[in-house]
Short mmCIF file of C-alpha atoms in Angstrom, two decimals:
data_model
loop_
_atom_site.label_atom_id
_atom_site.label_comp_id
_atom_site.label_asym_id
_atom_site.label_seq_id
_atom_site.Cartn_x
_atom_site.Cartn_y
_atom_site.Cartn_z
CA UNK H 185 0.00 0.00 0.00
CA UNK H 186 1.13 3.49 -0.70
CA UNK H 187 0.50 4.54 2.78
CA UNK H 188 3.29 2.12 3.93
CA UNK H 189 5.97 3.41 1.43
CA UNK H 190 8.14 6.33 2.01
CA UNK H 191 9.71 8.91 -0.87
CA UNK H 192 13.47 10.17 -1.93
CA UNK H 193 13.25 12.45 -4.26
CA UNK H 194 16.81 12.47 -6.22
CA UNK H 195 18.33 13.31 -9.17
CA UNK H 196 18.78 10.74 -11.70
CA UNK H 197 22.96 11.50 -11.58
CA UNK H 198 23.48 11.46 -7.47
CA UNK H 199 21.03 8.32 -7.82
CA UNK H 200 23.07 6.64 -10.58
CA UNK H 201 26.48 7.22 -8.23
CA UNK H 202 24.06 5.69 -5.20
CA UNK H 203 24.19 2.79 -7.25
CA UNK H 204 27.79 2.35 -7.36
CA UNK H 205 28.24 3.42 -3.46
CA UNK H 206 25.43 0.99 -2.06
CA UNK H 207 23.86 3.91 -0.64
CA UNK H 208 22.13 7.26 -0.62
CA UNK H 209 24.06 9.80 1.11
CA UNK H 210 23.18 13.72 0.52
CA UNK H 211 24.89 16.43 2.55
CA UNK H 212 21.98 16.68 5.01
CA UNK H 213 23.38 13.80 6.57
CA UNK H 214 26.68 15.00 7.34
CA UNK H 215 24.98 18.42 8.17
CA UNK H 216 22.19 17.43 10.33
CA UNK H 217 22.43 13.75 10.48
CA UNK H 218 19.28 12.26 8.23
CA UNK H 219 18.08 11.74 5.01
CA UNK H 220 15.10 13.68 4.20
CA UNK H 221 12.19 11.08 3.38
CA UNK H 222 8.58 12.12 2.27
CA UNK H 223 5.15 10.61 2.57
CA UNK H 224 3.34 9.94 -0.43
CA UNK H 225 1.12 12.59 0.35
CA UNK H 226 3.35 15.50 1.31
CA UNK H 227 6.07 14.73 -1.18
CA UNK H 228 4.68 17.71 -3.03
CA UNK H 229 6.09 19.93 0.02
CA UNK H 230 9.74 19.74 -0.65
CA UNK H 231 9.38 19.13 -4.60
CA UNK H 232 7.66 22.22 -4.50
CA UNK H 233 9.94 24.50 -2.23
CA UNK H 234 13.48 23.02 -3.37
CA UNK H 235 12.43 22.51 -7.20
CA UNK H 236 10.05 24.09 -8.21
CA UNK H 237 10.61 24.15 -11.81
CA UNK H 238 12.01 20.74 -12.49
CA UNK H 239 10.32 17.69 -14.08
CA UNK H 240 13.92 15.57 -14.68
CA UNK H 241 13.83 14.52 -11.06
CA UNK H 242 13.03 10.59 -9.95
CA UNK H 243 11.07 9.19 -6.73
CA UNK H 244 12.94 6.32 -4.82
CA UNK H 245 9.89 4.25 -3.36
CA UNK H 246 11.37 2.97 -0.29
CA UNK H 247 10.45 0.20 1.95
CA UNK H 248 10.20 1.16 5.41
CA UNK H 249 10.93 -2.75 6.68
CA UNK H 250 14.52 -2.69 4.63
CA UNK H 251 15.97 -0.08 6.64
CA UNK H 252 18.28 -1.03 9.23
CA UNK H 253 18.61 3.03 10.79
CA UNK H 254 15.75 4.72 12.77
CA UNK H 255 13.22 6.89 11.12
CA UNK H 256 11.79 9.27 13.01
CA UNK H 257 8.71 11.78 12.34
CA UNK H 258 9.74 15.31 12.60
CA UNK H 259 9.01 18.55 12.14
CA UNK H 260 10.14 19.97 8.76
CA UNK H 261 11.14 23.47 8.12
CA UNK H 262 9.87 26.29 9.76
CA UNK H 263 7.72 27.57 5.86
CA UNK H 264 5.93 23.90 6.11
CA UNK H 265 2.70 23.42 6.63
CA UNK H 266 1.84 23.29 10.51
CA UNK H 267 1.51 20.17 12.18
CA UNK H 268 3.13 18.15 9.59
CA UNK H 269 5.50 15.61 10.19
CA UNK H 270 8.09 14.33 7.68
CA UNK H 271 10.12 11.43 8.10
CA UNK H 272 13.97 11.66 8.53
CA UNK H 273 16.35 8.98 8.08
CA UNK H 274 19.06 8.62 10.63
CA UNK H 275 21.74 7.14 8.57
CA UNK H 276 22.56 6.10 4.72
CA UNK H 277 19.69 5.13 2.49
CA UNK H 278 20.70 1.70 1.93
CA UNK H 279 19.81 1.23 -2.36
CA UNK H 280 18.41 -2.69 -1.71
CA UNK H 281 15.58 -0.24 0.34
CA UNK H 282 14.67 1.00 -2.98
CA UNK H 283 11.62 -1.39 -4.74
CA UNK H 284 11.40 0.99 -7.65
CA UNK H 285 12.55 4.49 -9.17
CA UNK H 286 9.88 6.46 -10.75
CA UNK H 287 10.43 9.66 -12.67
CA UNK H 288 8.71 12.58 -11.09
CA UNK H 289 6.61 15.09 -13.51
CA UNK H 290 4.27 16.66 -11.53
CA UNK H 291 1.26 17.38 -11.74
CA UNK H 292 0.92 14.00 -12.78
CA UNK H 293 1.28 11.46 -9.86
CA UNK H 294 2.89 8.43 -10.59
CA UNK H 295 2.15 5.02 -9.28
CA UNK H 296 3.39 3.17 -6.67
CA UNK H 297 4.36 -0.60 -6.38
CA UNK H 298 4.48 -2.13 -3.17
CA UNK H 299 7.37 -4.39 -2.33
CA UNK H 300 5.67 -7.11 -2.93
CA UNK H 301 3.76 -6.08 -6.06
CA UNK H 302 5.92 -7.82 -8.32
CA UNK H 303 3.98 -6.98 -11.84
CA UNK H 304 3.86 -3.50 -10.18
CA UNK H 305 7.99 -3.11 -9.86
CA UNK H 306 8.31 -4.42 -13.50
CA UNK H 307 6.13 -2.07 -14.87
CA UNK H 308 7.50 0.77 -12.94
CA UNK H 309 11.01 -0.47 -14.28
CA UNK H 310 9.90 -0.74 -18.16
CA UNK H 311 8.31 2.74 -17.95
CA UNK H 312 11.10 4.47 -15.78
CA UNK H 313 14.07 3.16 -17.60
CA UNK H 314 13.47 5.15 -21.09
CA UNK H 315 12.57 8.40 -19.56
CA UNK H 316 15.71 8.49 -17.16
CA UNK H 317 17.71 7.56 -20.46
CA UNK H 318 15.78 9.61 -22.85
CA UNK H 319 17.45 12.97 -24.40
CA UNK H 320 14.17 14.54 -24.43
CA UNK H 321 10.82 13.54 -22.39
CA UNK H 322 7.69 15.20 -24.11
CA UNK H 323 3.72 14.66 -21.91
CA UNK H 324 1.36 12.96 -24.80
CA UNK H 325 -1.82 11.28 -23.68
CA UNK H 326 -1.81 8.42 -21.59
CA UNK H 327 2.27 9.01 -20.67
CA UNK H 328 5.03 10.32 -22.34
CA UNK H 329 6.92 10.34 -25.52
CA UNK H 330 10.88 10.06 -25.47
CA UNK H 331 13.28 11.24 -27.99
CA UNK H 332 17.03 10.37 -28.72
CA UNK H 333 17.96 12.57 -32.48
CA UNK H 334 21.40 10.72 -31.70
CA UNK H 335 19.59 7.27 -32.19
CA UNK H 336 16.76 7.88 -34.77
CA UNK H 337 16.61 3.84 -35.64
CA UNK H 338 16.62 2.83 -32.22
CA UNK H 339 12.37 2.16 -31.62
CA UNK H 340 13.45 1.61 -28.23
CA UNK H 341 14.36 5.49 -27.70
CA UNK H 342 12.70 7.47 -29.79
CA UNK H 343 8.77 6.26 -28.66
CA UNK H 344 5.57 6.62 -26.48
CA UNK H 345 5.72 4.98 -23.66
CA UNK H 346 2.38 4.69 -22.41
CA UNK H 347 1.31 3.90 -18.67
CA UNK H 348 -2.44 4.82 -18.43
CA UNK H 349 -5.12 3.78 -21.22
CA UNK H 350 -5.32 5.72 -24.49
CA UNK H 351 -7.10 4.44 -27.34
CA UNK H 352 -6.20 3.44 -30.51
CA UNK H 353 -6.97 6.47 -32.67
CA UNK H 354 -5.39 8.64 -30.27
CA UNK H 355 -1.81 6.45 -29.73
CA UNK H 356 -2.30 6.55 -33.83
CA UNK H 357 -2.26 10.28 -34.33
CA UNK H 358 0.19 11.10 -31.47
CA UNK H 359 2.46 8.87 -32.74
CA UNK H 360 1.88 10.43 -36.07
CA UNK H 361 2.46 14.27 -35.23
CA UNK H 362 5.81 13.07 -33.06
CA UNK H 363 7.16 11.10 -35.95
CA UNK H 364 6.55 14.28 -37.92
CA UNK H 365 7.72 16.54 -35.69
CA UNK H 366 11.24 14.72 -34.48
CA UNK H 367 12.01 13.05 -37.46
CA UNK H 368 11.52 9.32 -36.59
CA UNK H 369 11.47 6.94 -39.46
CA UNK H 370 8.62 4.75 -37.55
CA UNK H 371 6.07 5.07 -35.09
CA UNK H 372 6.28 2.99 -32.13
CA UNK H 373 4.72 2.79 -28.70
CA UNK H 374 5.23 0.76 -25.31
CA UNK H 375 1.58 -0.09 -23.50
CA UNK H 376 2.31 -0.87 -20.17
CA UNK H 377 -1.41 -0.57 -18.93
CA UNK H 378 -3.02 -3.89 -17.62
CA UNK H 379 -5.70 -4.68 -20.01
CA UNK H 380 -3.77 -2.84 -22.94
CA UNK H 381 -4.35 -6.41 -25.80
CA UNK H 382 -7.34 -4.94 -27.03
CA UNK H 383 -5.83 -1.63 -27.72
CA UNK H 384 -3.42 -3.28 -29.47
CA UNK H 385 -5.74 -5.68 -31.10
CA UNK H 386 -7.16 -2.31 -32.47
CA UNK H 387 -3.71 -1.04 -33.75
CA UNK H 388 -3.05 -4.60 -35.41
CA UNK H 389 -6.05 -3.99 -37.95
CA UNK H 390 -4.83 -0.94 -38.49
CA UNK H 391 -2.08 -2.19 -39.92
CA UNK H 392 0.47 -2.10 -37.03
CA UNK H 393 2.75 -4.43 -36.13
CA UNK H 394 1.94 -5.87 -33.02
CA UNK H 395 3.67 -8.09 -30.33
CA UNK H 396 2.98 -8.94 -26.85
CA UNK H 397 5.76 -8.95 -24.46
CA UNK H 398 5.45 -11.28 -21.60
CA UNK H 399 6.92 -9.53 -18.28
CA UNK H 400 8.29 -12.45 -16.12
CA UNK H 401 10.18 -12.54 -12.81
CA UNK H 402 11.61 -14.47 -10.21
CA UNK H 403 13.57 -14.27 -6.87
CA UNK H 404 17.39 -13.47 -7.20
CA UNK H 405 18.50 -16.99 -5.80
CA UNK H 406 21.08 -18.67 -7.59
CA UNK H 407 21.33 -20.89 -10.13
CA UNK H 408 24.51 -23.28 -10.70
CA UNK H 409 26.80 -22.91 -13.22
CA UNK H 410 27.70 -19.21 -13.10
CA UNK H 411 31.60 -20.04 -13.00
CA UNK H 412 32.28 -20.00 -16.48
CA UNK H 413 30.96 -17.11 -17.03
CA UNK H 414 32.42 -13.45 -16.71
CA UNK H 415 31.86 -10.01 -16.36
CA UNK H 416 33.31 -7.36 -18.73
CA UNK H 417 33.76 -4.20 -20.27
CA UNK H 418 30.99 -3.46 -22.38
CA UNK H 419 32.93 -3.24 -26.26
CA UNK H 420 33.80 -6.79 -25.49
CA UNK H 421 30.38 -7.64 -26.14
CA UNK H 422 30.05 -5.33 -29.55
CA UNK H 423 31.11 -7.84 -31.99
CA UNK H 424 28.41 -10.66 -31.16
CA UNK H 425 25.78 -7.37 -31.11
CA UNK H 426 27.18 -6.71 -34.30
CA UNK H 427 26.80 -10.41 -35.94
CA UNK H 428 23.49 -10.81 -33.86
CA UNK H 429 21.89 -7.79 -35.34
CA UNK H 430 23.30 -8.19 -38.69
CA UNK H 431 21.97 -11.55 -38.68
CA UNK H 432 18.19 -9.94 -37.34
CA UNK H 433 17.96 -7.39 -40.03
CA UNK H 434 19.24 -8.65 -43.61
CA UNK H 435 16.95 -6.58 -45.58
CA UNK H 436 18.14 -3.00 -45.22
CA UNK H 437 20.37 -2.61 -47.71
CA UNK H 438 22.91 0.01 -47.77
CA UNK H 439 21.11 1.52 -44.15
CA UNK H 440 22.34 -1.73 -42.73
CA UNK H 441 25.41 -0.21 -40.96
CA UNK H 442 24.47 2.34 -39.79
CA UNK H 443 21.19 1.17 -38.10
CA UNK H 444 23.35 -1.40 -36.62
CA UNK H 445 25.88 1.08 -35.38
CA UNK H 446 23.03 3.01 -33.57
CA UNK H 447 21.67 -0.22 -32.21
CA UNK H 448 24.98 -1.38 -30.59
CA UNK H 449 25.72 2.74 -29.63
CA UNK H 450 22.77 3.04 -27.60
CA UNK H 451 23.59 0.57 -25.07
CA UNK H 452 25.69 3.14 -22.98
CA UNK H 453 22.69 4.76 -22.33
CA UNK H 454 21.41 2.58 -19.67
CA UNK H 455 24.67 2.51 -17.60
CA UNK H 456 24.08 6.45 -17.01
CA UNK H 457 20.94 5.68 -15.16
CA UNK H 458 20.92 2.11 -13.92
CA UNK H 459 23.88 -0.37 -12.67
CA UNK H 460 25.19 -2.39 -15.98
CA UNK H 461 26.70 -5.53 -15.89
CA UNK H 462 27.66 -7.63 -19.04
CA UNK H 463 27.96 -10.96 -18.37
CA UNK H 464 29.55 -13.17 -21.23
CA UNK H 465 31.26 -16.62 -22.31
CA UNK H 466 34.19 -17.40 -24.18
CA UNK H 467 35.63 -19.95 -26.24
CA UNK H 468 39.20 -19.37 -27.69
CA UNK H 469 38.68 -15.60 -26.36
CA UNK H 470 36.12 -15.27 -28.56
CA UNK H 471 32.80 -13.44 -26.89
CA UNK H 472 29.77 -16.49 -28.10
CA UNK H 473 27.25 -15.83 -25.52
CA UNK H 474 26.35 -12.86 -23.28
CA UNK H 475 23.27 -10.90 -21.51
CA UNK H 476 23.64 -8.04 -19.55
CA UNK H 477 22.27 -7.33 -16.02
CA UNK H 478 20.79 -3.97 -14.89
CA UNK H 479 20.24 -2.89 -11.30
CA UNK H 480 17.99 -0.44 -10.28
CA UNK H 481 17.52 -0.78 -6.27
CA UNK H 482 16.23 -3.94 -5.14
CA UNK H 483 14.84 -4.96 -8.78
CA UNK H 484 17.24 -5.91 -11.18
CA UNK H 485 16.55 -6.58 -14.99
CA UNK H 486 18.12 -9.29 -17.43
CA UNK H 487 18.36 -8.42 -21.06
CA UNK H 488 19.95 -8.99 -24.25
CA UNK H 489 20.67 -12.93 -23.54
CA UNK H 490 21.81 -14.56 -26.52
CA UNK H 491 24.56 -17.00 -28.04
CA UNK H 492 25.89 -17.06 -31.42
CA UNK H 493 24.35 -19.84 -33.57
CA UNK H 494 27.61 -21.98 -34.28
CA UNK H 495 28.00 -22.15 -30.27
CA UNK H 496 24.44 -22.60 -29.31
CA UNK H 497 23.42 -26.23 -26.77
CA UNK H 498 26.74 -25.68 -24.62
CA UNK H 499 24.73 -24.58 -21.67
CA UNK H 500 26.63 -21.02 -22.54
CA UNK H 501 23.25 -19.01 -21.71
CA UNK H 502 22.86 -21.27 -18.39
CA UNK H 503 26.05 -19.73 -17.35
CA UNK H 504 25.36 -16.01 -18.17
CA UNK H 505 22.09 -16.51 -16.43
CA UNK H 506 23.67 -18.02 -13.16
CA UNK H 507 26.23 -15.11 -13.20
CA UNK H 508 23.85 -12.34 -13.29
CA UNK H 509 21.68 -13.96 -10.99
CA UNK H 510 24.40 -14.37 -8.34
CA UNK H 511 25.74 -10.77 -8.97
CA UNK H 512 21.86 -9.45 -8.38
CA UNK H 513 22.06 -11.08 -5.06
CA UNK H 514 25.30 -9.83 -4.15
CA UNK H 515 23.79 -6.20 -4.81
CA UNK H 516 20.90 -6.75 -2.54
CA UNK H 517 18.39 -6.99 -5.17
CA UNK H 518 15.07 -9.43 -3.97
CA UNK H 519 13.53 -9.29 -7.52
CA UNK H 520 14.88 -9.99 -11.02
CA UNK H 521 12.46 -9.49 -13.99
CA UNK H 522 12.74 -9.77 -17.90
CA UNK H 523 10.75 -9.06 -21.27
CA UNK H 524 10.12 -12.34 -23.00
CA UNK H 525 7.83 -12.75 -26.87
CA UNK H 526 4.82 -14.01 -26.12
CA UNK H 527 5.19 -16.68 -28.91
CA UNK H 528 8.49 -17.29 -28.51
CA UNK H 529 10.74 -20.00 -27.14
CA UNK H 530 12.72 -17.90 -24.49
CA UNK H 531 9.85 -17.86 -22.38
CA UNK H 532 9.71 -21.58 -21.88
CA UNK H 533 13.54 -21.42 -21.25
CA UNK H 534 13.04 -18.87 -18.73
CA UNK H 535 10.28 -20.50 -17.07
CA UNK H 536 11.99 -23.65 -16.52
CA UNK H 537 14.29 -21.38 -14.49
CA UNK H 538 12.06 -20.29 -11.83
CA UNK H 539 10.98 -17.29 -14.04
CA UNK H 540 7.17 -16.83 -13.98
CA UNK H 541 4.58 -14.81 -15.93
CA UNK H 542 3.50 -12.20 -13.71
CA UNK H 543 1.61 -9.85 -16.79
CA UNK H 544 2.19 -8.32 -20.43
CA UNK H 545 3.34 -5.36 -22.18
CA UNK H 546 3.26 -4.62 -25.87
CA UNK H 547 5.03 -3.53 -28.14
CA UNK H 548 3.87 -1.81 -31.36
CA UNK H 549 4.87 0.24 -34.15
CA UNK H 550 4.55 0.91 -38.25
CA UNK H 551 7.07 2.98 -40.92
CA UNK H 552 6.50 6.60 -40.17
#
C-alpha cells in the first residue's frame, strides 16, 4: 500500500552514483544527520519549495521494513505546513531499500508498487528506464513520448511509452504528429497498462505491427553454473551485437550499418541511469554468448541474452544466467524481472528457471 511506502526524491545522476556506493548519502546527513524522506502525500512539500521548476527529477519508493537506521517523524522546516510531520532517516539510504525508481513530472502522480507487487515493480522499471535515459521527455496522452535525435533507428528510444489507457486512434495520431515533428522513421509505442491487448488488437487492424511482451520474474536466488561465465567491459560484447543484429535485419540494404551502429551505440545509455553488468562466455577468447544485467535498487533486470548460432546447446546461456543472478544477489536486489515474446521460445527457457509470468506489455509500431 502506498501509505506504507516512504519517498526520496533524487536526481537521476546522485542516484546513478548511489548505485555504485550501495547507498544514498546527501549532505543533510553530514549536516544534520538524516536523510530527508517524504510521505506519499506531502512529497509535493519539498518538490515544490526546493524545485520548483524541475520535471527531470526521480522518486525512490522505499520500503520502510529494509531499513536497518531509525526513522523518526519530525518537524520539517519552519515555511511547512503546521503540524506536519516528515520522516527523517538517521543514517545512509541503503539502495536494496529502494523497490522501484519512478520519474517525477508533476502534476501527474505516478504510481506506486508495493514491495511485494511484483507486476507492479516491472512495470515501474519498463516505464522508468526510457525516460531516465531519454534525451528529451515530451507529456502525450496516456504518458510520455521520449526522444534520442542521436539514435533515430533505435524504436526503443525514440517512442511513447504509455502507462495509463489511451485508445487506438489517439496512440495513432500522437504517434503520427511526433514522428513528424522529431524526425523518426517509424512510429512505435510501449503499453504498459493492464488490459492494454485490445488496444493493441485495435492497432493490429490498423495495420500495425503488433507483439505482446510477456513480463516475467523471479527471486534473485542462484542458479549453478555461473563459474564459467564473466563479467566485462561493455565493447567486449560489440562484436556478437554486431553479428546478432546483422543476422536480425538482412533486408536494409545500404542503411544496414548504420542502423546497426546506432543499435549497438545506444547501449551506454542505460549505464548512465541504472547499474550495468555484461555478463559473457568465451571460447578461444572469442565473446559467443552474453546478456547483460541492470540494477535499479532492489529490482534488477536481465536483457539482451543470446549465443551465437555456431555455439548454441553448450549450456553457454545457463552460465550467463547463473552469473547475473548471483551478482543481483550480491547487490541486494530481492527481484529480477525480464521481457520475453509471447510466442516465442525464451519464455519456456526462462520459465523452466524459476521465471514466472507475472503480466504483459506490448510492443507496437509501423514505418513513419
Amino acid at each position: 500500500m502506498a501509505g506504507d511506502l516512504l519517498l526520496h526524491l533524487i536526481e537521476p545522476a546522485q542516484w546513478r552514483a548511489a548505485l555504485a556506493d550501495g547507498a544514498v548519502r546527501p549532505p543533510s546527513l553530514a549536516s544534520v544527520g538524516f536523510v530527508h524522506l517524504s510521505t506519499p502525500d506531502l512529497v509535493h512539500v519539498p518538490a515544490k519549495a526546493l524545485h520548483p521548476v524541475r520535471r527531470d527529477l526521480v522518486l525512490l519508493v522505499v520500503d520502510p521494513a529494509r531499513l536497518t537506521d531509525r526513522v523518526r517523524f519530525e518537524p520539517g522546516v519552519p515555511a511547512d505546513p503546521g503540524g506536519r510531520l516528515f520522516p527523517h532517516l538517521y543514517g545512509p539510504l541503503p539502495v536494496s531499500a529502494v523497490v522501484a525508481v519512478v520519474p517525477y513530472r508533476p502534476p501527474a502522480r505516478p504510481p506506486l508498487p508495493a514491495p511485494d507487487d511484483v507486476l507492479g515493480r516491472a512495470v515501474a522499471y519498463y516505464a522508468s528506464l526510457p525516460v531516465r535515459r531519454a534525451a528529451g521527455v515530451e507529456d502525450v496522452p496516456g504518458g510520455v513520448a521520449v526522444l534520442d535525435p542521436g539514435f533515430p533507428h533505435s524504436r526503443d528510444n525514440n517512442r511513447l511509452v504509455l502507462t495509463a489507457p489511451v485508445d487506438a486512434a489517439t496512440i495513432e495520431a500522437t504517434a503520427d504528429e511526433m514522428a513528424a515533428d522529431a524526425g523518426w522513421p517509424h512510429r512505435a509505442a510501449a503499453l504498459l497498462w493492464a488490459g492494454a491487448g485490445e488496444v493493441a488488437g485495435e492497432l493490429a487492424e490498423r495495420g500495425w505491427e503488433v507483439e505482446e511482451l510477456l513480463l516475467m520474474a523471479r527471486g534473485a536466488e542462484p542458479l549453478p553454473g555461473g563459474e564459467r561465465a564473466e563479467l566485462v567491459d561493455q565493447r567486449d560484447v560489440h562484436p556478437l551485437w554486431e553479428r546478432s543484429w546483422r543476422d536480425a535485419l538482412p533486408d536494409l540494404g545500404p542503411q544496414l550499418n548504420a542502423v546497426v551502429a546506432q543499435l549497438v551505440g545506444r547501449e551506454h545509455l542505460n549505464d548512465r541511469v541504472v547499474a550495468v553488468h555484461d555478463v559473457v562466455v568465451r571460447e578461444d577468447g572469442r565473446v559467443v554468448a552474453a546478456g547483460q544485467l541492470r540494477i535499479d535498487g532492489a529490482t534488477a533486470a536481465v536483457d539482451s541474452v543470446l549465443t551465437d548460432p555456431p555455439a548454441r546447446g553448450r549450456g553457454y546461456g545457463d552460465a550467463v544466467l547463473a552469473r547475473s543472478l548471483a551478482v543481483a544477489a550480491g547487490a541486494g536486489c530481492d527481484l529480477v524481472v525480464l521481457e520475453a515474446a509471447a510466442d516465442d521460445w525464451p519464455r519456456h527457457w526462462y520459465a523452466r528457471r524459476g521465471f514466472e509470468a507475472v503480466g504483459s506489455s506490448w510492443s507496437v509500431s509501423r514505418p513513419a
